[in-house]
């Protein structure tokens, strides 16, 4: 387990460093990013959860690489047309909602479901519709998933 | 009344309602009369969005305007709701304002344009016209429904429409005689990719007292405040715009779209070369190729990242692409009518040169390009349904859900 976490941390570490302005404008290596993401994808649900564990509430630390890596994973499962992988990605993100993860992290997971989530995530999202901190991103995600957006 | 025509009660009421409806859609400045300005006098105008492009956009309204009010979400503390507003909805209630210039960040363009036209105002809206494709269609529909003048704030097409060579290209393309178009128009550089990128490690900052941050975010997600998300550098975030590509793309391609007579359609295949996109911040990309159904190809080339585009060379269209009989048809075609400026359109109620439908299609070019960059996939687009074919994730970017209570 520890070995897997080290490996995952190394793969996430291959995501680009922000440049001097905090932007992704220097040393952006497409092949390096996509190679690392493909490796992370092979680790399945465990790796998705591992990346989510690296996310932090905005203002509470540095999660730039994990934040980007999670989005790249969503892009990857869609781009390789891996339907099972995509459902697993959505279901894994949805499974982390409603618990004690920071609200800022949950809001980011919901945002990712707005992009990549399928119908398997709808019930979990609906359950959060009354949550004051998350209701707005939940409504937007549901609209996108149901085809309104 | 025409002889032999009887007026029934129902017909009278119907006619009266029609006249009343017609009366309400004719602006007071056209009617003149007591308390109203006549056409030769000034129009009441307002500026919504008083940042870097505010005065420039307002200037496009023309010479005969009086600036009666300004509005910006940064005026929270000094708004008096007489000449200074922080909520555009209050400003649009005023009956003495005939037209508005909108120079907010683009995530507000559609909602404010539609609300302004519904309130009977003509609209000059800064480019890019919209943040996503469905907003453009909604503006087009609103302009028709409320019979208002809408012009986007980019004017290159007015010059293009007076250029002899571009008029010839326009006539060849508009004729429909060229069945297999081999033309390629490449836009190399000048798209400010690095300049209008977003910060990926932004940490929350305190919201300035003078700023209504919730209203600024509006239909976009409510994020923690960071100064880089505001005041010009907003261009680097998908929430508000689409990077340098959307900032500069409509300037470049709006006149090219006119030249190639594509104001009423869009490309059908879009392919990008770019690293995986960041979820919030616009960043680097290499090039995007957009192909129309007839074969015409446009490119966006950043010249700021990756391998250069090397698929096709620039190529125009010429009479020699046609048979001799078809060449004669082109020579016999009248030149297109001169484009109507915004001030002239307001006065005459003619369609302006950069009307909503044309502007929607030139904005769609950038949106499609950014969607290919953001999804990392080759996209197929149906220009009639205005939908991506067979790609659910990309389609979610055609009509991005808005944050309640805002909606199209």
Coordinates of C-alpha atoms in Angstrom, one line a residue:
Chain A
X1 CA 0.0 0.0 0.0
X2 CA 2.8 2.4 1.0
X3 CA 4.6 1.4 -2.2
X4 CA 1.5 2.1 -4.3
X5 CA 1.1 5.6 -2.6
X6 CA 4.7 6.4 -3.3
X7 CA 4.3 5.4 -6.9
X8 CA 1.1 7.5 -7.2
X9 CA 2.8 10.5 -5.6
X10 CA 5.6 10.1 -8.1
X11 CA 3.2 10.0 -11.0
X12 CA 1.2 13.0 -9.7
X13 CA 4.6 14.7 -9.2
X14 CA 5.1 14.5 -13.0
X15 CA 2.4 17.1 -13.5
X16 CA 3.8 20.5 -14.5
X17 CA 5.1 23.0 -11.9
X18 CA 3.4 26.4 -12.2
X19 CA 5.8 29.0 -13.7
X20 CA 6.9 32.2 -11.9
X21 CA 3.5 33.7 -12.4
X22 CA 1.6 30.7 -11.1
X23 CA 0.6 29.7 -14.6
X24 CA 0.9 26.6 -16.8
X25 CA 2.8 28.4 -19.5
X26 CA 6.4 27.0 -19.2
X27 CA 7.8 23.5 -19.6
X28 CA 4.4 22.0 -20.5
X29 CA 5.3 18.5 -21.8
X30 CA 2.1 16.9 -23.3
X31 CA 3.7 13.4 -23.6
X32 CA 5.0 13.4 -20.0
X33 CA 1.6 14.5 -18.6
X34 CA -0.4 12.0 -20.7
X35 CA 2.0 9.2 -19.9
X36 CA 1.7 9.8 -16.2
X37 CA -2.1 10.0 -16.4
X38 CA -2.3 6.7 -18.3
X39 CA -0.3 5.1 -15.6
X40 CA -2.5 6.5 -12.9
X41 CA -5.5 5.3 -14.8
X42 CA -4.2 1.7 -14.7
X43 CA -4.4 1.9 -10.9
X44 CA -8.2 2.1 -11.1
X45 CA -10.4 3.2 -8.2
X46 CA -7.6 3.1 -5.7
X47 CA -5.5 5.6 -7.6
X48 CA -8.5 7.9 -8.1
X49 CA -9.1 7.9 -4.4
X50 CA -5.4 8.5 -3.8
X51 CA -5.5 11.6 -6.0
X52 CA -8.6 12.8 -4.2
X53 CA -6.8 12.3 -0.9
X54 CA -4.2 14.8 -2.1
X55 CA -6.8 17.6 -2.6
X56 CA -7.1 20.3 0.0
X57 CA -9.5 23.1 0.8
X58 CA -8.6 26.3 -1.2
X59 CA -6.2 28.3 0.9
X60 CA -5.1 25.4 3.1
X61 CA -2.2 24.1 1.1
X62 CA -0.7 23.2 -2.3
X63 CA -2.7 20.7 -4.3
X64 CA -2.0 22.1 -7.8
X65 CA -0.7 18.9 -9.3
X66 CA -3.4 16.7 -7.8
X67 CA -6.1 19.1 -8.8
X68 CA -4.8 19.1 -12.4
X69 CA -4.2 15.3 -12.4
X70 CA -7.8 14.5 -11.4
X71 CA -9.1 16.6 -14.3
X72 CA -6.7 15.0 -16.7
X73 CA -7.9 11.5 -15.5
X74 CA -11.4 12.5 -16.4
X75 CA -10.3 13.7 -19.8
X76 CA -8.3 10.5 -20.2
X77 CA -11.1 8.1 -19.5
X78 CA -13.3 9.9 -22.0
X79 CA -10.6 10.2 -24.7
X80 CA -9.8 6.4 -24.7
X81 CA -13.5 5.7 -24.8
X82 CA -13.3 3.6 -21.7
X83 CA -17.0 3.4 -20.7
X84 CA -16.4 1.3 -17.7
X85 CA -13.5 3.5 -16.7
X86 CA -15.6 6.6 -17.0
X87 CA -18.4 5.1 -14.9
X88 CA -15.8 4.1 -12.3
X89 CA -14.4 7.6 -12.3
X90 CA -17.8 9.2 -11.8
X91 CA -18.9 6.7 -9.2
X92 CA -15.6 7.1 -7.3
X93 CA -15.9 10.8 -7.2
X94 CA -19.6 10.6 -6.2
X95 CA -18.7 8.2 -3.4
X96 CA -16.6 10.9 -1.7
X97 CA -19.5 13.4 -1.5
X98 CA -21.5 14.0 1.6
X99 CA -18.9 12.9 4.1
X100 CA -16.3 14.9 6.1
X101 CA -14.1 15.9 3.2
X102 CA -13.7 19.7 3.1
X103 CA -16.5 21.5 1.3
X104 CA -14.1 23.1 -1.1
X105 CA -12.8 19.6 -2.1
X106 CA -16.3 18.3 -2.5
X107 CA -17.2 21.3 -4.6
X108 CA -14.3 20.5 -6.9
X109 CA -15.4 16.9 -7.2
X110 CA -18.9 18.0 -8.1
X111 CA -17.4 20.4 -10.7
X112 CA -15.6 17.4 -12.2
X113 CA -18.8 15.4 -12.3
X114 CA -20.4 18.3 -14.2
X115 CA -17.7 17.6 -16.9
X116 CA -17.4 13.8 -16.8
X117 CA -20.1 12.4 -14.5
X118 CA -22.9 10.1 -15.8
X119 CA -26.2 9.0 -14.5
X120 CA -24.5 6.8 -11.9
X121 CA -23.8 9.9 -10.0
X122 CA -27.2 11.5 -10.0
X123 CA -28.6 10.0 -6.8
X124 CA -25.6 11.0 -4.8
X125 CA -25.7 14.5 -6.2
X126 CA -29.5 14.9 -5.5
X127 CA -28.9 14.0 -1.9
X128 CA -26.7 17.1 -1.6
X129 CA -29.2 19.5 -3.2
X130 CA -30.2 20.8 0.2
X131 CA -26.6 21.4 1.3
X132 CA -26.2 25.1 1.5
X133 CA -22.5 25.1 0.7
X134 CA -22.8 22.7 -2.2
X135 CA -26.3 23.3 -3.7
X136 CA -25.1 25.6 -6.4
X137 CA -22.4 23.3 -7.9
X138 CA -24.8 20.4 -7.4
X139 CA -27.5 22.1 -9.4
X140 CA -25.1 22.9 -12.3
X141 CA -23.7 19.3 -12.3
X142 CA -27.2 17.8 -12.4
X143 CA -28.2 20.1 -15.2
X144 CA -25.2 19.1 -17.3
X145 CA -25.6 15.4 -16.6
X146 CA -29.3 15.4 -17.4
X147 CA -28.6 17.0 -20.7
X148 CA -29.7 20.5 -20.0
X149 CA -26.2 21.7 -20.2
Chain B
X1 CA -60.4 52.7 -44.9
X2 CA -60.5 50.6 -48.0
X3 CA -63.9 50.6 -49.7
X4 CA -65.9 47.5 -49.0
X5 CA -64.0 46.4 -46.0
X6 CA -66.0 46.0 -42.8
X7 CA -64.4 46.4 -39.4
X8 CA -65.6 43.8 -36.9
X9 CA -65.2 44.4 -33.2
X10 CA -62.7 41.5 -32.9
X11 CA -60.7 42.9 -35.9
X12 CA -60.7 46.4 -34.4
X13 CA -59.3 45.1 -31.1
X14 CA -56.8 43.0 -32.9
X15 CA -55.7 46.0 -35.0
X16 CA -55.5 48.2 -32.0
X17 CA -53.4 45.8 -30.1
X18 CA -51.1 45.5 -33.1
X19 CA -50.8 49.3 -33.2
X20 CA -50.1 49.4 -29.5
X21 CA -47.4 46.7 -29.8
X22 CA -45.8 48.6 -32.8
X23 CA -45.9 51.8 -30.7
X24 CA -44.1 50.2 -27.8
X25 CA -41.2 48.8 -29.9
X26 CA -40.5 52.2 -31.6
X27 CA -38.0 53.9 -29.4
X28 CA -39.0 57.3 -28.0
X29 CA -36.1 59.0 -29.8
X30 CA -37.5 58.0 -33.1
X31 CA -40.9 59.3 -32.3
X32 CA -39.7 62.6 -30.9
X33 CA -42.5 64.8 -29.4
X34 CA -43.0 66.5 -26.1
X35 CA -40.4 65.3 -23.6
X36 CA -38.7 63.0 -26.1
X37 CA -35.6 63.7 -28.2
X38 CA -36.0 63.7 -32.0
X39 CA -33.9 61.7 -34.3
X40 CA -31.6 64.6 -35.0
X41 CA -30.9 65.0 -31.3
X42 CA -29.1 62.8 -28.7
X43 CA -29.9 59.3 -27.7
X44 CA -29.8 58.4 -24.0
X45 CA -27.1 55.8 -23.4
X46 CA -25.5 53.9 -20.6
X47 CA -22.2 52.0 -20.1
X48 CA -22.4 48.6 -18.3
X49 CA -18.9 47.4 -17.4
X50 CA -16.5 50.2 -16.7
X51 CA -13.2 48.4 -17.0
X52 CA -10.4 48.7 -19.6
X53 CA -12.7 48.4 -22.6
X54 CA -15.5 50.5 -21.2
X55 CA -14.9 53.9 -22.8
X56 CA -13.7 52.3 -26.1
X57 CA -16.9 50.3 -26.4
X58 CA -19.1 53.2 -25.5
X59 CA -17.4 55.3 -28.2
X60 CA -18.9 52.8 -30.8
X61 CA -22.4 54.0 -30.0
X62 CA -21.7 57.0 -32.2
X63 CA -21.6 60.8 -31.8
X64 CA -25.2 61.6 -30.9
X65 CA -25.4 60.0 -27.5
X66 CA -25.5 61.3 -24.0
X67 CA -24.1 59.1 -21.3
X68 CA -26.8 59.1 -18.7
X69 CA -25.5 56.3 -16.4
X70 CA -22.7 53.9 -15.8
X71 CA -22.8 50.6 -14.0
X72 CA -20.2 48.3 -12.6
X73 CA -20.1 45.7 -9.8
X74 CA -17.1 47.6 -8.4
X75 CA -19.4 50.6 -7.7
X76 CA -21.0 48.9 -4.7
X77 CA -20.1 51.7 -2.3
X78 CA -20.6 54.7 -4.6
X79 CA -23.8 53.6 -6.5
X80 CA -26.5 56.2 -6.1
X81 CA -29.0 54.5 -8.6
X82 CA -29.3 57.8 -10.4
X83 CA -26.1 58.0 -12.5
X84 CA -24.0 55.3 -11.0
X85 CA -25.3 51.7 -10.6
X86 CA -23.8 48.4 -9.4
X87 CA -26.7 46.3 -10.6
X88 CA -27.5 46.5 -14.3
X89 CA -31.2 45.5 -13.6
X90 CA -31.8 48.8 -11.9
X91 CA -30.2 50.7 -14.8
X92 CA -32.3 48.9 -17.4
X93 CA -35.5 50.0 -15.7
X94 CA -34.9 53.6 -16.9
X95 CA -37.0 54.6 -19.8
X96 CA -34.7 57.5 -20.9
X97 CA -31.9 55.1 -21.8
X98 CA -32.3 54.1 -25.5
X99 CA -29.1 52.0 -25.9
X100 CA -26.4 50.4 -23.8
X101 CA -22.7 49.6 -24.4
X102 CA -21.8 46.4 -22.6
X103 CA -18.1 46.0 -21.7
X104 CA -18.3 43.6 -18.8
X105 CA -16.3 40.3 -18.9
X106 CA -17.9 38.0 -21.5
X107 CA -19.7 35.7 -19.0
X108 CA -22.2 38.6 -18.5
X109 CA -22.6 39.6 -22.2
X110 CA -25.5 37.3 -23.0
X111 CA -27.6 37.8 -20.0
X112 CA -27.2 41.6 -20.0
X113 CA -27.7 41.9 -23.7
X114 CA -30.9 39.9 -23.6
X115 CA -32.2 41.8 -20.6
X116 CA -31.4 45.1 -22.3
X117 CA -33.1 44.2 -25.5
X118 CA -36.2 42.9 -23.5
X119 CA -36.2 46.3 -21.9
X120 CA -36.3 48.0 -25.3
X121 CA -32.7 49.1 -25.5
X122 CA -30.4 48.7 -28.5
X123 CA -27.1 47.0 -27.7
X124 CA -23.5 47.4 -28.6
X125 CA -21.6 44.5 -26.9
X126 CA -17.9 44.2 -26.6
X127 CA -16.2 41.1 -28.2
X128 CA -16.1 38.2 -27.6
X129 CA -19.8 38.2 -27.9
X130 CA -20.3 35.2 -25.6
X131 CA -18.8 32.6 -23.3
X132 CA -20.4 29.6 -25.0
X133 CA -22.4 28.7 -28.1
X134 CA -25.9 28.5 -26.6
X135 CA -25.6 32.1 -25.3
X136 CA -25.1 33.3 -28.9
X137 CA -28.2 31.6 -30.2
X138 CA -30.2 33.1 -27.2
X139 CA -29.0 36.6 -28.2
X140 CA -29.9 36.1 -31.8
X141 CA -33.4 35.0 -30.7
X142 CA -33.8 37.9 -28.3
X143 CA -32.8 40.5 -31.0
X144 CA -35.4 39.1 -33.3
X145 CA -38.1 38.7 -30.6
X146 CA -37.7 42.3 -29.3
X147 CA -36.8 43.8 -32.7
X148 CA -33.7 45.5 -31.3
X149 CA -30.4 46.4 -32.9
X150 CA -27.5 44.3 -31.7
X151 CA -23.9 44.9 -32.9
X152 CA -20.7 43.2 -31.6
X153 CA -17.8 45.5 -30.8
X154 CA -15.4 44.5 -33.5
X155 CA -15.3 46.4 -36.8
X156 CA -12.8 44.6 -39.1
X157 CA -15.6 43.4 -41.4
X158 CA -16.5 47.0 -42.3
X159 CA -13.1 47.4 -43.8
X160 CA -13.1 44.0 -45.4
X161 CA -16.4 44.7 -47.1
X162 CA -14.8 47.6 -49.0
X163 CA -11.7 45.7 -50.1
X164 CA -11.9 44.7 -53.9
X165 CA -10.2 41.3 -53.4
X166 CA -12.2 40.4 -50.4
X167 CA -15.5 41.4 -52.2
X168 CA -14.5 39.0 -55.0
X169 CA -13.8 36.2 -52.5
X170 CA -17.2 37.0 -50.9
X171 CA -19.0 36.8 -54.2
X172 CA -17.4 33.5 -55.2
X173 CA -18.1 31.9 -51.9
X174 CA -21.7 33.3 -51.6
X175 CA -22.5 32.2 -55.1
X176 CA -22.3 28.5 -54.1
X177 CA -20.6 27.7 -57.4
X178 CA -17.4 26.5 -55.7
X179 CA -18.3 23.0 -54.7
X180 CA -14.9 21.8 -53.4
X181 CA -13.3 24.7 -51.6
X182 CA -9.5 24.3 -51.1
X183 CA -9.1 27.6 -49.4
X184 CA -7.1 27.8 -46.2
X185 CA -6.9 30.8 -44.0
X186 CA -4.3 30.6 -41.3
X187 CA -4.1 32.8 -38.2
X188 CA -0.5 32.6 -37.0
X189 CA 0.3 34.1 -33.6
X190 CA -1.2 37.3 -32.1
X191 CA -3.5 35.3 -29.9
X192 CA -2.0 36.4 -26.6
X193 CA -2.0 32.8 -25.2
X194 CA 0.5 33.4 -22.4
X195 CA -0.7 36.9 -21.7
X196 CA -4.2 35.8 -21.0
X197 CA -3.6 32.6 -19.1
X198 CA -4.9 31.9 -15.6
X199 CA -3.2 31.3 -12.3
X200 CA -3.4 27.6 -11.3
X201 CA -2.2 28.1 -7.7
X202 CA -4.3 31.1 -6.7
X203 CA -5.0 31.4 -3.0
X204 CA -8.2 33.1 -1.7
X205 CA -7.9 36.9 -1.0
X206 CA -10.2 39.1 1.0
X207 CA -13.0 40.6 -1.2
X208 CA -12.6 44.4 -1.6
X209 CA -15.4 46.4 0.1
X210 CA -16.3 48.2 -3.1
X211 CA -16.8 45.0 -5.1
X212 CA -20.0 42.9 -5.3
X213 CA -18.1 39.6 -5.9
X214 CA -21.2 37.5 -6.0
X215 CA -22.7 39.7 -8.7
X216 CA -19.4 39.6 -10.6
X217 CA -19.4 35.8 -10.6
X218 CA -23.0 35.9 -11.6
X219 CA -23.9 33.0 -13.8
X220 CA -20.4 31.4 -13.3
X221 CA -19.4 29.4 -10.2
X222 CA -18.9 31.4 -7.0
X223 CA -15.1 31.0 -6.5
X224 CA -12.9 32.4 -3.7
X225 CA -11.9 35.9 -4.7
X226 CA -8.5 36.5 -6.3
X227 CA -7.5 39.8 -7.9
X228 CA -6.3 38.0 -11.0
X229 CA -9.9 36.8 -11.7
X230 CA -10.9 40.4 -12.1
X231 CA -10.0 43.5 -14.1
X232 CA -8.7 42.3 -17.5
X233 CA -6.9 39.2 -16.4
X234 CA -10.3 37.6 -16.1
X235 CA -9.6 36.5 -19.7
X236 CA -7.4 33.7 -18.4
X237 CA -10.3 31.7 -16.8
X238 CA -12.9 29.5 -18.4
X239 CA -15.5 30.9 -15.9
X240 CA -15.4 34.3 -17.6
X241 CA -13.9 34.0 -21.1
X242 CA -11.6 31.7 -23.0
X243 CA -8.0 33.0 -22.9
X244 CA -6.3 35.0 -25.7
X245 CA -8.0 32.8 -28.3
X246 CA -11.5 34.3 -27.5
X247 CA -10.1 37.7 -26.7
X248 CA -8.4 38.1 -30.1
X249 CA -10.0 35.5 -32.2
X250 CA -13.2 37.4 -33.0
X251 CA -11.3 40.4 -34.0
X252 CA -9.4 38.3 -36.5
X253 CA -12.0 35.9 -37.8
X254 CA -15.1 38.1 -37.9
X255 CA -13.9 39.9 -41.1
X256 CA -12.5 36.6 -42.5
X257 CA -15.9 35.0 -41.9
X258 CA -17.6 37.8 -43.8
X259 CA -15.0 37.5 -46.7
X260 CA -15.7 33.8 -47.0
X261 CA -19.5 34.3 -46.7
X262 CA -19.9 32.1 -43.6
X263 CA -22.0 34.4 -41.5
X264 CA -24.8 31.8 -41.3
X265 CA -22.9 28.6 -40.8
X266 CA -20.1 27.0 -38.8
X267 CA -17.3 24.5 -39.2
X268 CA -18.1 20.8 -39.1
X269 CA -14.8 19.3 -38.0
X270 CA -12.5 20.7 -35.4
X271 CA -9.2 19.3 -34.3
X272 CA -6.7 20.7 -31.8
X273 CA -3.1 20.1 -30.8
X274 CA -2.7 20.9 -27.1
X275 CA -1.7 19.5 -23.8
X276 CA -4.5 18.4 -21.5
X277 CA -6.4 21.5 -20.5
X278 CA -6.6 22.8 -16.9
X279 CA -10.1 22.7 -15.4
X280 CA -10.3 26.4 -14.5
X281 CA -7.3 28.3 -16.0
X282 CA -6.7 28.9 -19.7
X283 CA -3.2 27.8 -20.6
X284 CA -1.0 26.7 -23.5
X285 CA -2.1 25.1 -26.8
X286 CA -0.5 24.7 -30.2
X287 CA -3.0 25.0 -33.0
X288 CA -6.6 24.3 -33.9
X289 CA -7.9 23.4 -37.4
X290 CA -11.5 24.1 -38.3
X291 CA -13.1 22.7 -41.5
X292 CA -16.3 23.8 -43.1
X293 CA -18.6 21.4 -45.0
X294 CA -17.4 22.8 -48.3
X295 CA -13.8 22.1 -47.4
X296 CA -12.8 25.7 -46.4
X297 CA -10.2 25.5 -43.6
X298 CA -9.4 28.0 -40.9
X299 CA -6.6 27.7 -38.3
X300 CA -5.7 29.2 -35.1
X301 CA -1.9 28.8 -34.4
X302 CA -0.6 30.0 -31.1
X303 CA 3.2 30.1 -32.1
X304 CA 3.7 29.9 -28.3
X305 CA 3.7 26.2 -27.6
X306 CA 4.6 22.9 -29.3
X307 CA 5.2 21.9 -32.8
X308 CA 4.0 24.3 -35.5
X309 CA 1.0 23.5 -37.7
X310 CA 2.2 21.9 -40.9
X311 CA -0.8 20.3 -42.6
X312 CA -1.8 23.0 -45.1
X313 CA -0.5 26.2 -46.6
X314 CA -2.5 29.4 -47.0
X315 CA -4.6 29.4 -50.1
X316 CA -7.3 31.9 -51.2
X317 CA -10.0 31.4 -53.8
X318 CA -9.9 33.0 -57.3
X319 CA -12.0 33.1 -60.4
X320 CA -9.7 30.5 -62.0
X321 CA -11.1 27.9 -59.5
X322 CA -14.4 28.2 -61.5
X323 CA -15.4 27.2 -65.1
X324 CA -15.5 30.0 -67.6
X325 CA -19.3 30.0 -67.5
X326 CA -19.3 30.3 -63.7
X327 CA -16.7 33.1 -63.9
X328 CA -19.0 35.1 -66.0
X329 CA -21.8 34.6 -63.5
X330 CA -19.5 36.0 -60.8
X331 CA -18.6 39.0 -62.9
X332 CA -22.3 39.7 -63.4
X333 CA -23.1 39.5 -59.7
X334 CA -23.7 42.8 -58.0
X335 CA -21.4 43.7 -55.2
X336 CA -22.7 43.1 -51.6
X337 CA -24.6 46.0 -50.1
X338 CA -22.4 48.3 -47.9
X339 CA -22.5 47.2 -44.2
X340 CA -24.5 49.4 -41.9
X341 CA -22.8 50.9 -38.9
X342 CA -24.4 50.7 -35.4
X343 CA -25.4 54.4 -35.3
X344 CA -27.0 54.2 -38.7
X345 CA -28.7 51.0 -37.8
X346 CA -30.2 52.6 -34.7
X347 CA -31.4 55.5 -36.7
X348 CA -32.8 53.6 -39.7
X349 CA -33.6 50.2 -38.0
X350 CA -31.6 48.4 -40.6
X351 CA -29.6 45.4 -39.7
X352 CA -26.1 46.4 -38.6
X353 CA -23.0 45.0 -40.3
X354 CA -21.9 43.0 -37.2
X355 CA -25.4 41.7 -36.4
X356 CA -26.2 39.1 -33.8
X357 CA -26.3 36.1 -36.2
X358 CA -23.0 36.9 -37.8
X359 CA -21.4 37.7 -34.5
X360 CA -22.8 34.5 -33.0
X361 CA -21.1 32.5 -35.8
X362 CA -17.8 34.2 -35.5
X363 CA -17.8 33.7 -31.7
X364 CA -18.7 30.0 -32.4
X365 CA -15.4 29.6 -34.2
X366 CA -13.5 30.4 -31.0
X367 CA -15.8 28.4 -28.8
X368 CA -15.4 25.3 -31.0
X369 CA -11.6 25.8 -31.0
X370 CA -11.6 26.0 -27.2
X371 CA -13.9 23.0 -26.9
X372 CA -11.4 20.9 -29.0
X373 CA -8.6 22.2 -26.8
X374 CA -10.5 21.5 -23.6
X375 CA -11.6 18.0 -24.5
X376 CA -8.5 16.9 -26.4
X377 CA -10.6 15.2 -29.1
X378 CA -11.4 15.8 -32.7
X379 CA -15.0 17.1 -32.8
X380 CA -17.7 16.9 -35.3
X381 CA -20.3 19.8 -35.2
X382 CA -23.8 20.1 -36.6
X383 CA -24.1 23.8 -37.5
X384 CA -27.9 23.6 -37.9
X385 CA -28.6 21.9 -34.5
X386 CA -25.6 23.7 -33.0
X387 CA -24.6 20.5 -31.2
X388 CA -21.4 18.4 -31.1
X389 CA -22.1 15.0 -32.7
X390 CA -21.3 11.9 -30.6
X391 CA -19.4 13.5 -27.8
X392 CA -21.3 14.1 -24.6
X393 CA -18.5 15.8 -22.7
X394 CA -18.0 18.4 -25.5
X395 CA -21.7 19.0 -25.8
X396 CA -21.7 20.0 -22.1
X397 CA -19.5 22.9 -23.2
X398 CA -22.0 24.0 -25.8
X399 CA -24.6 25.0 -23.2
X400 CA -22.8 25.4 -19.9
X401 CA -25.2 25.4 -16.9
X402 CA -25.4 28.8 -15.1
X403 CA -25.4 29.4 -11.4
X404 CA -28.9 30.0 -10.0
X405 CA -30.8 32.2 -10.2
X406 CA -29.2 33.1 -13.6
X407 CA -30.3 31.3 -16.7
X408 CA -30.7 31.9 -20.4

